[in-house]
PDB file of C-alpha atoms in Angstrom:
ATOM      1  CA  MET A  69     145.766  14.843 -15.617  1.00  0.00           C
ATOM      2  CA  LYS A  70     142.376  16.832 -15.776  1.00  0.00           C
ATOM      3  CA  ASP A  71     142.790  18.246 -19.118  1.00  0.00           C
ATOM      4  CA  ASP A  72     141.662  21.989 -19.517  1.00  0.00           C
ATOM      5  CA  ASP A  73     142.403  25.503 -21.108  1.00  0.00           C
ATOM      6  CA  ARG A  74     145.020  26.396 -18.383  1.00  0.00           C
ATOM      7  CA  THR A  75     147.389  23.631 -19.642  1.00  0.00           C
ATOM      8  CA  HIS A  76     146.955  24.490 -22.923  1.00  0.00           C
ATOM      9  CA  GLU A  77     147.699  28.082 -22.365  1.00  0.00           C
ATOM     10  CA  ILE A  78     151.038  27.350 -20.351  1.00  0.00           C
ATOM     11  CA  ALA A  79     152.031  24.852 -23.215  1.00  0.00           C
ATOM     12  CA  ALA A  80     151.565  27.637 -25.763  1.00  0.00           C
ATOM     13  CA  LEU A  81     154.152  29.750 -24.093  1.00  0.00           C
ATOM     14  CA  GLY A  82     157.163  28.004 -24.880  1.00  0.00           C
ATOM     15  CA  ASP A  83     160.277  27.563 -23.103  1.00  0.00           C
ATOM     16  CA  ASP A  84     161.078  31.270 -23.048  1.00  0.00           C
ATOM     17  CA  ALA A  85     158.026  31.958 -20.699  1.00  0.00           C
ATOM     18  CA  HIS A  86     158.324  33.284 -17.177  1.00  0.00           C
ATOM     19  CA  ALA A  87     157.106  32.235 -13.968  1.00  0.00           C
ATOM     20  CA  GLU A  88     155.965  35.882 -13.341  1.00  0.00           C
ATOM     21  CA  SER A  89     153.833  36.104 -16.383  1.00  0.00           C
ATOM     22  CA  THR A  90     152.317  32.563 -16.021  1.00  0.00           C
ATOM     23  CA  PHE A  91     150.831  33.054 -12.681  1.00  0.00           C
ATOM     24  CA  ALA A  92     147.554  35.078 -13.900  1.00  0.00           C
ATOM     25  CA  ALA A  93     146.980  32.353 -16.318  1.00  0.00           C
ATOM     26  CA  LEU A  94     147.569  29.618 -13.513  1.00  0.00           C
ATOM     27  CA  ALA A  95     145.284  31.522 -11.044  1.00  0.00           C
ATOM     28  CA  ALA A  96     142.457  33.253 -12.950  1.00  0.00           C
ATOM     29  CA  PRO A  97     140.601  29.964 -13.891  1.00  0.00           C
ATOM     30  CA  LEU A  98     141.143  28.462 -10.068  1.00  0.00           C
ATOM     31  CA  VAL A  99     139.576  31.685  -9.035  1.00  0.00           C
ATOM     32  CA  ASP A 100     136.523  31.326 -11.206  1.00  0.00           C
ATOM     33  CA  GLU A 101     135.975  27.804 -10.064  1.00  0.00           C
ATOM     34  CA  ALA A 102     136.028  28.511  -6.807  1.00  0.00           C
ATOM     35  CA  LEU A 103     133.637  30.975  -6.881  1.00  0.00           C
ATOM     36  CA  ALA A 104     131.469  28.935  -9.364  1.00  0.00           C
ATOM     37  CA  ARG A 105     131.856  26.596  -6.367  1.00  0.00           C
ATOM     38  CA  ASN A 106     130.620  28.606  -4.192  1.00  0.00           C
ATOM     39  CA  ALA A 107     127.689  30.031  -5.952  1.00  0.00           C
ATOM     40  CA  ALA A 108     126.872  26.462  -6.573  1.00  0.00           C
ATOM     41  CA  ILE A 109     126.330  25.366  -2.661  1.00  0.00           C
ATOM     42  CA  HIS A 110     123.817  28.248  -2.159  1.00  0.00           C
ATOM     43  CA  ALA A 111     121.608  26.847  -4.724  1.00  0.00           C
ATOM     44  CA  ASP A 112     122.419  23.225  -4.072  1.00  0.00           C
ATOM     45  CA  ALA A 113     124.603  22.482  -1.298  1.00  0.00           C
ATOM     46  CA  SER A 114     125.330  18.580  -2.344  1.00  0.00           C
ATOM     47  CA  PRO A 115     128.102  16.643  -0.544  1.00  0.00           C
ATOM     48  CA  GLU A 116     130.032  17.160  -4.206  1.00  0.00           C
ATOM     49  CA  SER A 117     129.239  20.892  -4.122  1.00  0.00           C
ATOM     50  CA  LEU A 118     130.934  21.218  -0.973  1.00  0.00           C
ATOM     51  CA  HIS A 119     133.498  18.878  -1.898  1.00  0.00           C
ATOM     52  CA  GLN A 120     134.469  20.652  -5.347  1.00  0.00           C
ATOM     53  CA  LEU A 121     134.836  24.347  -3.358  1.00  0.00           C
ATOM     54  CA  ARG A 122     137.179  22.656  -1.141  1.00  0.00           C
ATOM     55  CA  VAL A 123     139.378  21.298  -3.989  1.00  0.00           C
ATOM     56  CA  ALA A 124     139.302  24.395  -5.549  1.00  0.00           C
ATOM     57  CA  LEU A 125     140.018  26.502  -2.536  1.00  0.00           C
ATOM     58  CA  ARG A 126     143.517  23.815  -1.539  1.00  0.00           C
ATOM     59  CA  ARG A 127     144.843  24.310  -5.381  1.00  0.00           C
ATOM     60  CA  LEU A 128     144.917  28.082  -4.853  1.00  0.00           C
ATOM     61  CA  ARG A 129     146.511  27.342  -1.854  1.00  0.00           C
ATOM     62  CA  SER A 130     149.147  25.167  -3.449  1.00  0.00           C
ATOM     63  CA  LEU A 131     149.277  27.441  -6.353  1.00  0.00           C
ATOM     64  CA  TRP A 132     150.200  30.284  -3.767  1.00  0.00           C
ATOM     65  CA  TRP A 133     152.796  28.108  -1.994  1.00  0.00           C
ATOM     66  CA  ALA A 134     154.482  27.564  -5.524  1.00  0.00           C
ATOM     67  CA  TYR A 135     155.095  31.064  -5.737  1.00  0.00           C
ATOM     68  CA  ARG A 136     156.270  31.727  -2.385  1.00  0.00           C
ATOM     69  CA  PRO A 137     159.939  32.392  -3.453  1.00  0.00           C
ATOM     70  CA  LEU A 138     158.678  35.089  -5.467  1.00  0.00           C
ATOM     71  CA  LEU A 139     156.311  36.554  -3.452  1.00  0.00           C
ATOM     72  CA  ASP A 140     156.097  38.900  -0.089  1.00  0.00           C
ATOM     73  CA  LYS A 141     156.369  36.160   2.357  1.00  0.00           C
ATOM     74  CA  ALA A 142     154.126  37.770   5.010  1.00  0.00           C
ATOM     75  CA  GLU A 143     151.421  38.473   2.210  1.00  0.00           C
ATOM     76  CA  ASN A 144     151.528  35.215   0.854  1.00  0.00           C
ATOM     77  CA  THR A 145     151.461  33.536   4.379  1.00  0.00           C
ATOM     78  CA  ARG A 146     148.379  35.502   4.851  1.00  0.00           C
ATOM     79  CA  GLN A 147     146.719  34.129   1.536  1.00  0.00           C
ATOM     80  CA  ARG A 148     147.453  30.712   2.267  1.00  0.00           C
ATOM     81  CA  ALA A 149     146.004  31.007   5.530  1.00  0.00           C
ATOM     82  CA  LEU A 150     142.471  32.517   4.218  1.00  0.00           C
ATOM     83  CA  TYR A 151     142.063  29.960   1.652  1.00  0.00           C
ATOM     84  CA  ARG A 152     142.615  27.436   4.446  1.00  0.00           C
ATOM     85  CA  PHE A 153     139.998  29.231   6.389  1.00  0.00           C
ATOM     86  CA  LEU A 154     137.473  29.304   3.421  1.00  0.00           C
ATOM     87  CA  ALA A 155     137.895  25.474   2.935  1.00  0.00           C
ATOM     88  CA  ASP A 156     137.455  25.009   6.558  1.00  0.00           C
ATOM     89  CA  ALA A 157     134.140  26.471   6.717  1.00  0.00           C
ATOM     90  CA  ALA A 158     132.460  24.439   3.739  1.00  0.00           C
ATOM     91  CA  GLY A 159     134.539  21.640   5.443  1.00  0.00           C
ATOM     92  CA  GLU A 160     132.507  21.480   8.587  1.00  0.00           C
ATOM     93  CA  THR A 161     129.485  20.324   6.483  1.00  0.00           C
ATOM     94  CA  ARG A 162     131.559  18.319   4.084  1.00  0.00           C
ATOM     95  CA  ASP A 163     132.579  16.470   7.577  1.00  0.00           C
ATOM     96  CA  TRP A 164     128.870  15.650   8.328  1.00  0.00           C
ATOM     97  CA  ASP A 165     127.904  14.238   5.014  1.00  0.00           C
ATOM     98  CA  ILE A 166     131.347  11.921   5.225  1.00  0.00           C
ATOM     99  CA  LEU A 167     130.037  11.121   8.563  1.00  0.00           C
ATOM    100  CA  LEU A 168     126.479   9.957   7.513  1.00  0.00           C
ATOM    101  CA  GLU A 169     127.412   8.442   4.584  1.00  0.00           C
ATOM    102  CA  LEU A 170     130.088   5.989   6.512  1.00  0.00           C
ATOM    103  CA  LEU A 171     127.145   5.171   9.281  1.00  0.00           C
ATOM    104  CA  SER A 172     124.452   4.820   6.319  1.00  0.00           C
ATOM    105  CA  GLY A 173     126.829   1.532   5.805  1.00  0.00           C
ATOM    106  CA  ILE A 174     125.254   0.087   9.004  1.00  0.00           C
ATOM    107  CA  ASP A 175     121.652  -0.362   8.112  1.00  0.00           C
ATOM    108  CA  GLY A 176     121.256   2.344   5.527  1.00  0.00           C
ATOM    109  CA  ASP A 177     119.162   4.162   7.965  1.00  0.00           C
ATOM    110  CA  VAL A 178     121.121   7.337   9.640  1.00  0.00           C
ATOM    111  CA  PRO A 179     119.150   9.034  12.612  1.00  0.00           C
ATOM    112  CA  ALA A 180     117.120  11.804  12.067  1.00  0.00           C
ATOM    113  CA  CYS A 181     119.431  14.045  14.735  1.00  0.00           C
ATOM    114  CA  LEU A 182     122.606  13.626  12.551  1.00  0.00           C
ATOM    115  CA  ARG A 183     121.004  14.742   9.758  1.00  0.00           C
ATOM    116  CA  ASP A 184     119.215  17.794  11.556  1.00  0.00           C
ATOM    117  CA  ALA A 185     123.182  18.587  12.824  1.00  0.00           C
ATOM    118  CA  ARG A 186     124.319  18.814   9.392  1.00  0.00           C
ATOM    119  CA  GLU A 187     121.658  21.186   8.158  1.00  0.00           C
ATOM    120  CA  ARG A 188     122.627  23.689  11.183  1.00  0.00           C
ATOM    121  CA  ALA A 189     126.446  22.886   9.725  1.00  0.00           C
ATOM    122  CA  LEU A 190     125.406  23.915   6.239  1.00  0.00           C
ATOM    123  CA  ALA A 191     123.659  27.060   7.342  1.00  0.00           C
ATOM    124  CA  ALA A 192     126.843  28.177   9.657  1.00  0.00           C
ATOM    125  CA  SER A 193     129.151  27.546   6.073  1.00  0.00           C
ATOM    126  CA  ARG A 194     126.876  29.506   4.014  1.00  0.00           C
ATOM    127  CA  GLU A 195     126.889  32.566   6.623  1.00  0.00           C
ATOM    128  CA  THR A 196     130.184  32.087   7.068  1.00  0.00           C
ATOM    129  CA  LEU A 197     131.423  32.151   3.370  1.00  0.00           C
ATOM    130  CA  VAL A 198     128.726  35.016   2.517  1.00  0.00           C
ATOM    131  CA  ASN A 199     130.312  37.282   5.420  1.00  0.00           C
ATOM    132  CA  ALA A 200     133.721  36.385   3.839  1.00  0.00           C
ATOM    133  CA  ASP A 201     132.988  38.200   0.831  1.00  0.00           C
ATOM    134  CA  ILE A 202     134.714  35.356  -1.259  1.00  0.00           C
ATOM    135  CA  ARG A 203     134.467  37.173  -4.640  1.00  0.00           C
ATOM    136  CA  ASN A 204     136.259  40.373  -3.607  1.00  0.00           C
ATOM    137  CA  VAL A 205     138.768  38.388  -1.368  1.00  0.00           C
ATOM    138  CA  LEU A 206     139.889  36.109  -4.146  1.00  0.00           C
ATOM    139  CA  HIS A 207     139.954  38.810  -7.001  1.00  0.00           C
ATOM    140  CA  ASP A 208     141.979  41.396  -5.065  1.00  0.00           C
ATOM    141  CA  ALA A 209     144.501  38.558  -4.295  1.00  0.00           C
ATOM    142  CA  LEU A 210     144.886  37.372  -7.493  1.00  0.00           C
ATOM    143  CA  ALA A 211     145.333  41.135  -8.663  1.00  0.00           C
ATOM    144  CA  SER A 212     147.558  42.437  -5.726  1.00  0.00           C
ATOM    145  CA  ALA A 213     149.737  38.966  -6.709  1.00  0.00           C
ATOM    146  CA  ALA A 214     149.859  39.352 -10.360  1.00  0.00           C
ATOM    147  CA  LYS A 215     151.094  43.193  -9.889  1.00  0.00           C
ATOM    148  CA  GLU A 216     153.663  42.550  -7.502  1.00  0.00           C
ATOM    149  CA  LEU A 217     154.733  39.601  -9.975  1.00  0.00           C
ATOM    150  CA  ASN A 218     154.582  41.882 -13.144  1.00  0.00           C
ATOM    151  CA  THR A 219     156.539  44.596 -11.638  1.00  0.00           C
ATOM    152  CA  ALA A 220     159.631  42.237 -10.649  1.00  0.00           C
ATOM    153  CA  SER A 221     162.895  43.736 -11.554  1.00  0.00           C
ATOM    154  CA  VAL A 222     164.185  39.940 -12.035  1.00  0.00           C
ATOM    155  CA  ARG A 223     162.609  37.234 -14.278  1.00  0.00           C
ATOM    156  CA  HIS A 224     162.470  33.539 -13.581  1.00  0.00           C
ATOM    157  CA  ALA A 225     162.410  31.143 -16.549  1.00  0.00           C
ATOM    158  CA  LEU A 226     159.056  29.191 -16.193  1.00  0.00           C
ATOM    159  CA  PRO A 227     160.621  25.638 -17.015  1.00  0.00           C
ATOM    160  CA  ARG A 228     163.280  26.026 -14.551  1.00  0.00           C
ATOM    161  CA  PHE A 229     161.187  27.608 -12.105  1.00  0.00           C
ATOM    162  CA  ALA A 230     158.713  25.037 -12.288  1.00  0.00           C
ATOM    163  CA  ALA A 231     161.113  22.030 -11.900  1.00  0.00           C
ATOM    164  CA  GLN A 232     162.362  23.612  -8.466  1.00  0.00           C
ATOM    165  CA  ARG A 233     159.336  23.924  -7.017  1.00  0.00           C
ATOM    166  CA  VAL A 234     158.115  20.579  -7.879  1.00  0.00           C
ATOM    167  CA  ARG A 235     161.442  19.418  -6.640  1.00  0.00           C
ATOM    168  CA  ALA A 236     160.735  21.035  -3.450  1.00  0.00           C
ATOM    169  CA  ALA A 237     157.468  19.559  -2.997  1.00  0.00           C
ATOM    170  CA  GLU A 238     158.808  16.079  -3.858  1.00  0.00           C
ATOM    171  CA  ARG A 239     161.298  16.482  -1.004  1.00  0.00           C
ATOM    172  CA  SER A 240     158.836  17.633   1.882  1.00  0.00           C
ATOM    173  CA  LEU A 241     156.847  14.483   0.412  1.00  0.00           C
ATOM    174  CA  ARG A 242     159.911  12.420   1.108  1.00  0.00           C
ATOM    175  CA  ALA A 243     160.425  13.821   4.157  1.00  0.00           C
ATOM    176  CA  ARG A 244     156.913  13.217   5.524  1.00  0.00           C
ATOM    177  CA  MET A 245     156.945   9.504   4.583  1.00  0.00           C
ATOM    178  CA  ARG A 246     159.665   8.470   6.158  1.00  0.00           C
ATOM    179  CA  ALA A 247     158.489  10.136   9.491  1.00  0.00           C
ATOM    180  CA  ALA A 248     155.399   8.323   8.910  1.00  0.00           C
ATOM    181  CA  SER A 249     157.134   5.111   8.261  1.00  0.00           C
ATOM    182  CA  ARG A 250     159.709   5.044  11.191  1.00  0.00           C
ATOM    183  CA  VAL A 251     157.198   5.199  14.135  1.00  0.00           C
ATOM    184  CA  LYS A 252     156.440   1.872  15.712  1.00  0.00           C
ATOM    185  CA  ARG A 253     152.619   2.426  15.771  1.00  0.00           C
ATOM    186  CA  PRO A 254     151.007   3.992  12.793  1.00  0.00           C
ATOM    187  CA  ASP A 255     150.214   7.703  13.724  1.00  0.00           C
ATOM    188  CA  TYR A 256     147.477   9.772  12.539  1.00  0.00           C
ATOM    189  CA  GLU A 257     148.981  13.226  12.426  1.00  0.00           C
ATOM    190  CA  LEU A 258     151.637  11.702  10.841  1.00  0.00           C
ATOM    191  CA  LEU A 259     149.861  10.159   7.751  1.00  0.00           C
ATOM    192  CA  HIS A 260     147.588  13.042   7.711  1.00  0.00           C
ATOM    193  CA  ASP A 261     150.932  15.031   6.893  1.00  0.00           C
ATOM    194  CA  VAL A 262     151.796  12.813   4.014  1.00  0.00           C
ATOM    195  CA  ARG A 263     148.461  13.197   2.252  1.00  0.00           C
ATOM    196  CA  LYS A 264     148.662  16.731   2.497  1.00  0.00           C
ATOM    197  CA  ALA A 265     152.069  16.661   0.860  1.00  0.00           C
ATOM    198  CA  GLY A 266     151.016  14.082  -1.517  1.00  0.00           C
ATOM    199  CA  LYS A 267     148.098  16.616  -2.941  1.00  0.00           C
ATOM    200  CA  ARG A 268     150.408  19.659  -3.049  1.00  0.00           C
ATOM    201  CA  VAL A 269     153.029  17.476  -5.242  1.00  0.00           C
ATOM    202  CA  ARG A 270     149.958  16.410  -7.227  1.00  0.00           C
ATOM    203  CA  TYR A 271     148.441  19.823  -7.757  1.00  0.00           C
ATOM    204  CA  LEU A 272     151.840  21.224  -8.941  1.00  0.00           C
ATOM    205  CA  ILE A 273     152.320  18.581 -11.638  1.00  0.00           C
ATOM    206  CA  GLU A 274     148.939  19.220 -12.943  1.00  0.00           C
ATOM    207  CA  PHE A 275     149.891  23.305 -12.730  1.00  0.00           C
ATOM    208  CA  PHE A 276     152.861  22.933 -14.470  1.00  0.00           C
ATOM    209  CA  GLY A 277     152.723  19.715 -16.336  1.00  0.00           C
ATOM    210  CA  PRO A 278     153.174  20.813 -20.123  1.00  0.00           C
ATOM    211  CA  VAL A 279     156.728  22.494 -19.298  1.00  0.00           C
ATOM    212  CA  LEU A 280     157.889  19.694 -16.974  1.00  0.00           C
ATOM    213  CA  ASP A 281     160.062  17.021 -19.373  1.00  0.00           C
ATOM    214  CA  GLU A 282     162.608  15.784 -16.387  1.00  0.00           C
ATOM    215  CA  ARG A 283     160.522  12.550 -15.973  1.00  0.00           C
ATOM    216  CA  ASP A 284     157.459  10.442 -16.270  1.00  0.00           C
ATOM    217  CA  HIS A 285     155.053  12.704 -14.432  1.00  0.00           C
ATOM    218  CA  GLU A 286     151.824  10.951 -15.406  1.00  0.00           C
ATOM    219  CA  ARG A 287     153.456   7.813 -13.407  1.00  0.00           C
ATOM    220  CA  VAL A 288     154.128   9.637 -10.409  1.00  0.00           C
ATOM    221  CA  LEU A 289     150.403  11.270 -10.646  1.00  0.00           C
ATOM    222  CA  LYS A 290     148.901   7.601 -10.762  1.00  0.00           C
ATOM    223  CA  ARG A 291     150.978   6.684  -7.612  1.00  0.00           C
ATOM    224  CA  LEU A 292     149.973   9.586  -5.937  1.00  0.00           C
ATOM    225  CA  LYS A 293     146.317   9.313  -6.681  1.00  0.00           C
ATOM    226  CA  GLU A 294     146.521   5.843  -4.979  1.00  0.00           C
ATOM    227  CA  LEU A 295     148.219   6.917  -2.019  1.00  0.00           C
ATOM    228  CA  GLN A 296     145.581   9.836  -1.572  1.00  0.00           C
ATOM    229  CA  GLN A 297     142.668   7.862  -2.283  1.00  0.00           C
ATOM    230  CA  CYS A 298     143.455   5.549   0.601  1.00  0.00           C
ATOM    231  CA  PHE A 299     145.066   8.139   3.119  1.00  0.00           C
ATOM    232  CA  GLY A 300     141.934  10.071   2.185  1.00  0.00           C
ATOM    233  CA  GLU A 301     139.983   7.392   3.150  1.00  0.00           C
ATOM    234  CA  LEU A 302     141.447   6.761   6.517  1.00  0.00           C
ATOM    235  CA  ASN A 303     141.393  10.419   7.474  1.00  0.00           C
ATOM    236  CA  ASP A 304     137.639  10.599   6.592  1.00  0.00           C
ATOM    237  CA  VAL A 305     136.981   7.919   9.081  1.00  0.00           C
ATOM    238  CA  ILE A 306     139.196   9.750  11.419  1.00  0.00           C
ATOM    239  CA  ALA A 307     137.297  12.834  11.280  1.00  0.00           C
ATOM    240  CA  SER A 308     133.863  10.865  11.710  1.00  0.00           C
ATOM    241  CA  ILE A 309     134.881   9.191  14.870  1.00  0.00           C
ATOM    242  CA  ALA A 310     136.067  12.568  16.317  1.00  0.00           C
ATOM    243  CA  LEU A 311     132.705  14.092  14.946  1.00  0.00           C
ATOM    244  CA  LEU A 312     130.527  11.604  16.296  1.00  0.00           C
ATOM    245  CA  ARG A 313     132.127  11.619  19.910  1.00  0.00           C
ATOM    246  CA  ALA A 314     131.627  15.329  20.050  1.00  0.00           C
ATOM    247  CA  ASN A 315     127.961  14.983  19.305  1.00  0.00           C
ATOM    248  CA  VAL A 316     127.001  11.513  20.929  1.00  0.00           C
ATOM    249  CA  HIS A 317     124.930  13.807  23.017  1.00  0.00           C
ATOM    250  CA  LEU A 318     122.633  14.277  19.944  1.00  0.00           C
ATOM    251  CA  PHE A 319     121.371  10.682  20.176  1.00  0.00           C
ATOM    252  CA  ALA A 320     118.416   9.454  21.889  1.00  0.00           C
ATOM    253  CA  ASP A 321     119.572   5.640  22.196  1.00  0.00           C
ATOM    254  CA  GLN A 322     122.924   5.704  23.644  1.00  0.00           C
ATOM    255  CA  CYS A 323     123.352   2.272  22.332  1.00  0.00           C
ATOM    256  CA  ALA A 324     123.025   3.195  18.617  1.00  0.00           C
ATOM    257  CA  ALA A 325     125.515   5.674  19.714  1.00  0.00           C
ATOM    258  CA  ARG A 326     128.095   3.147  20.874  1.00  0.00           C
ATOM    259  CA  ASP A 327     127.185   0.988  17.942  1.00  0.00           C
ATOM    260  CA  ALA A 328     128.365   3.622  15.566  1.00  0.00           C
ATOM    261  CA  LEU A 329     131.484   4.388  17.256  1.00  0.00           C
ATOM    262  CA  ALA A 330     132.385   0.886  17.283  1.00  0.00           C
ATOM    263  CA  TYR A 331     131.605   0.492  13.230  1.00  0.00           C
ATOM    264  CA  LEU A 332     133.675   3.297  12.735  1.00  0.00           C
ATOM    265  CA  LYS A 333     136.545   2.218  15.010  1.00  0.00           C
ATOM    266  CA  LEU A 334     136.874  -1.067  12.661  1.00  0.00           C
ATOM    267  CA  ARG A 335     136.705   1.057   9.708  1.00  0.00           C
ATOM    268  CA  ARG A 336     139.637   2.810  10.909  1.00  0.00           C
ATOM    269  CA  LYS A 337     141.417  -0.114  11.859  1.00  0.00           C
ATOM    270  CA  GLU A 338     140.928  -1.383   8.205  1.00  0.00           C
ATOM    271  CA  ARG A 339     141.870   1.654   6.335  1.00  0.00           C
ATOM    272  CA  ARG A 340     145.279   2.187   8.449  1.00  0.00           C
ATOM    273  CA  ARG A 341     146.605  -1.393   7.491  1.00  0.00           C
ATOM    274  CA  GLU A 342     146.042  -0.421   3.960  1.00  0.00           C
ATOM    275  CA  ALA A 343     148.014   2.860   4.469  1.00  0.00           C
ATOM    276  CA  VAL A 344     150.675   1.302   6.261  1.00  0.00           C
ATOM    277  CA  ARG A 345     150.919  -1.201   3.275  1.00  0.00           C
ATOM    278  CA  LEU A 346     150.712   1.633   0.741  1.00  0.00           C
ATOM    279  CA  LEU A 347     153.286   3.526   2.406  1.00  0.00           C
ATOM    280  CA  ALA A 348     155.735   0.961   2.630  1.00  0.00           C
ATOM    281  CA  LYS A 349     155.351  -0.054  -1.001  1.00  0.00           C
ATOM    282  CA  ALA A 350     156.126   3.720  -1.874  1.00  0.00           C
TER     283      ALA A 350
END
């Protein structure tokens, strides 16, 4: 689990802490991280910067999901949709980075036309994030949610609330794993749902880890990370195939386009086999 000031603050609150008053301690560092990552991509839009921005926004989305029972339902849904929109904006460029990285495994030389397309996607990502006024949007969302929670007439003990929300996330994960394992042929959408549900469980355990004492969550995190690594690689290949198919017109040499697609399909088959194996083991 990543060690940071947030977990130390939560641990210091003790068993008498309330979920409502803890929200800001959890959310504020995530907002700061998202804003720092957003600033970084304007200075250096490396693949890692874009990836970390997406992660920060996904963690925010998961925290708002955790607090969904205590927040206005419509506003909570709107906020989570906003975080997804911002993550997708960064993701458009990140998808190109993944495609370029995968294709570099063929002969180390990626067509210039695809690199140019990545730069155009980056310009679009930057413009979307600038126009979204992400700083004010995130700070306003944090202030609004914290105010609603701190003025609520009912208080919920943090350890109990945290355990309930982690269990809810785990039930959702198990349901998606059952659905994915029951189909005769691997269903990419169902496997992707498993990946997303696994991330939510992981994030919630990381948020609330210091007040969770039911079982060995470090062991759970280790297993989830293994699943996510494999399922993430499968999702990367699937997304790259879709992106390549949508942009084959960029290739001057259509034989090169077909070779690239065949290479990605082979990688997909390998990743799919491993994902099914891990799912059966889980």
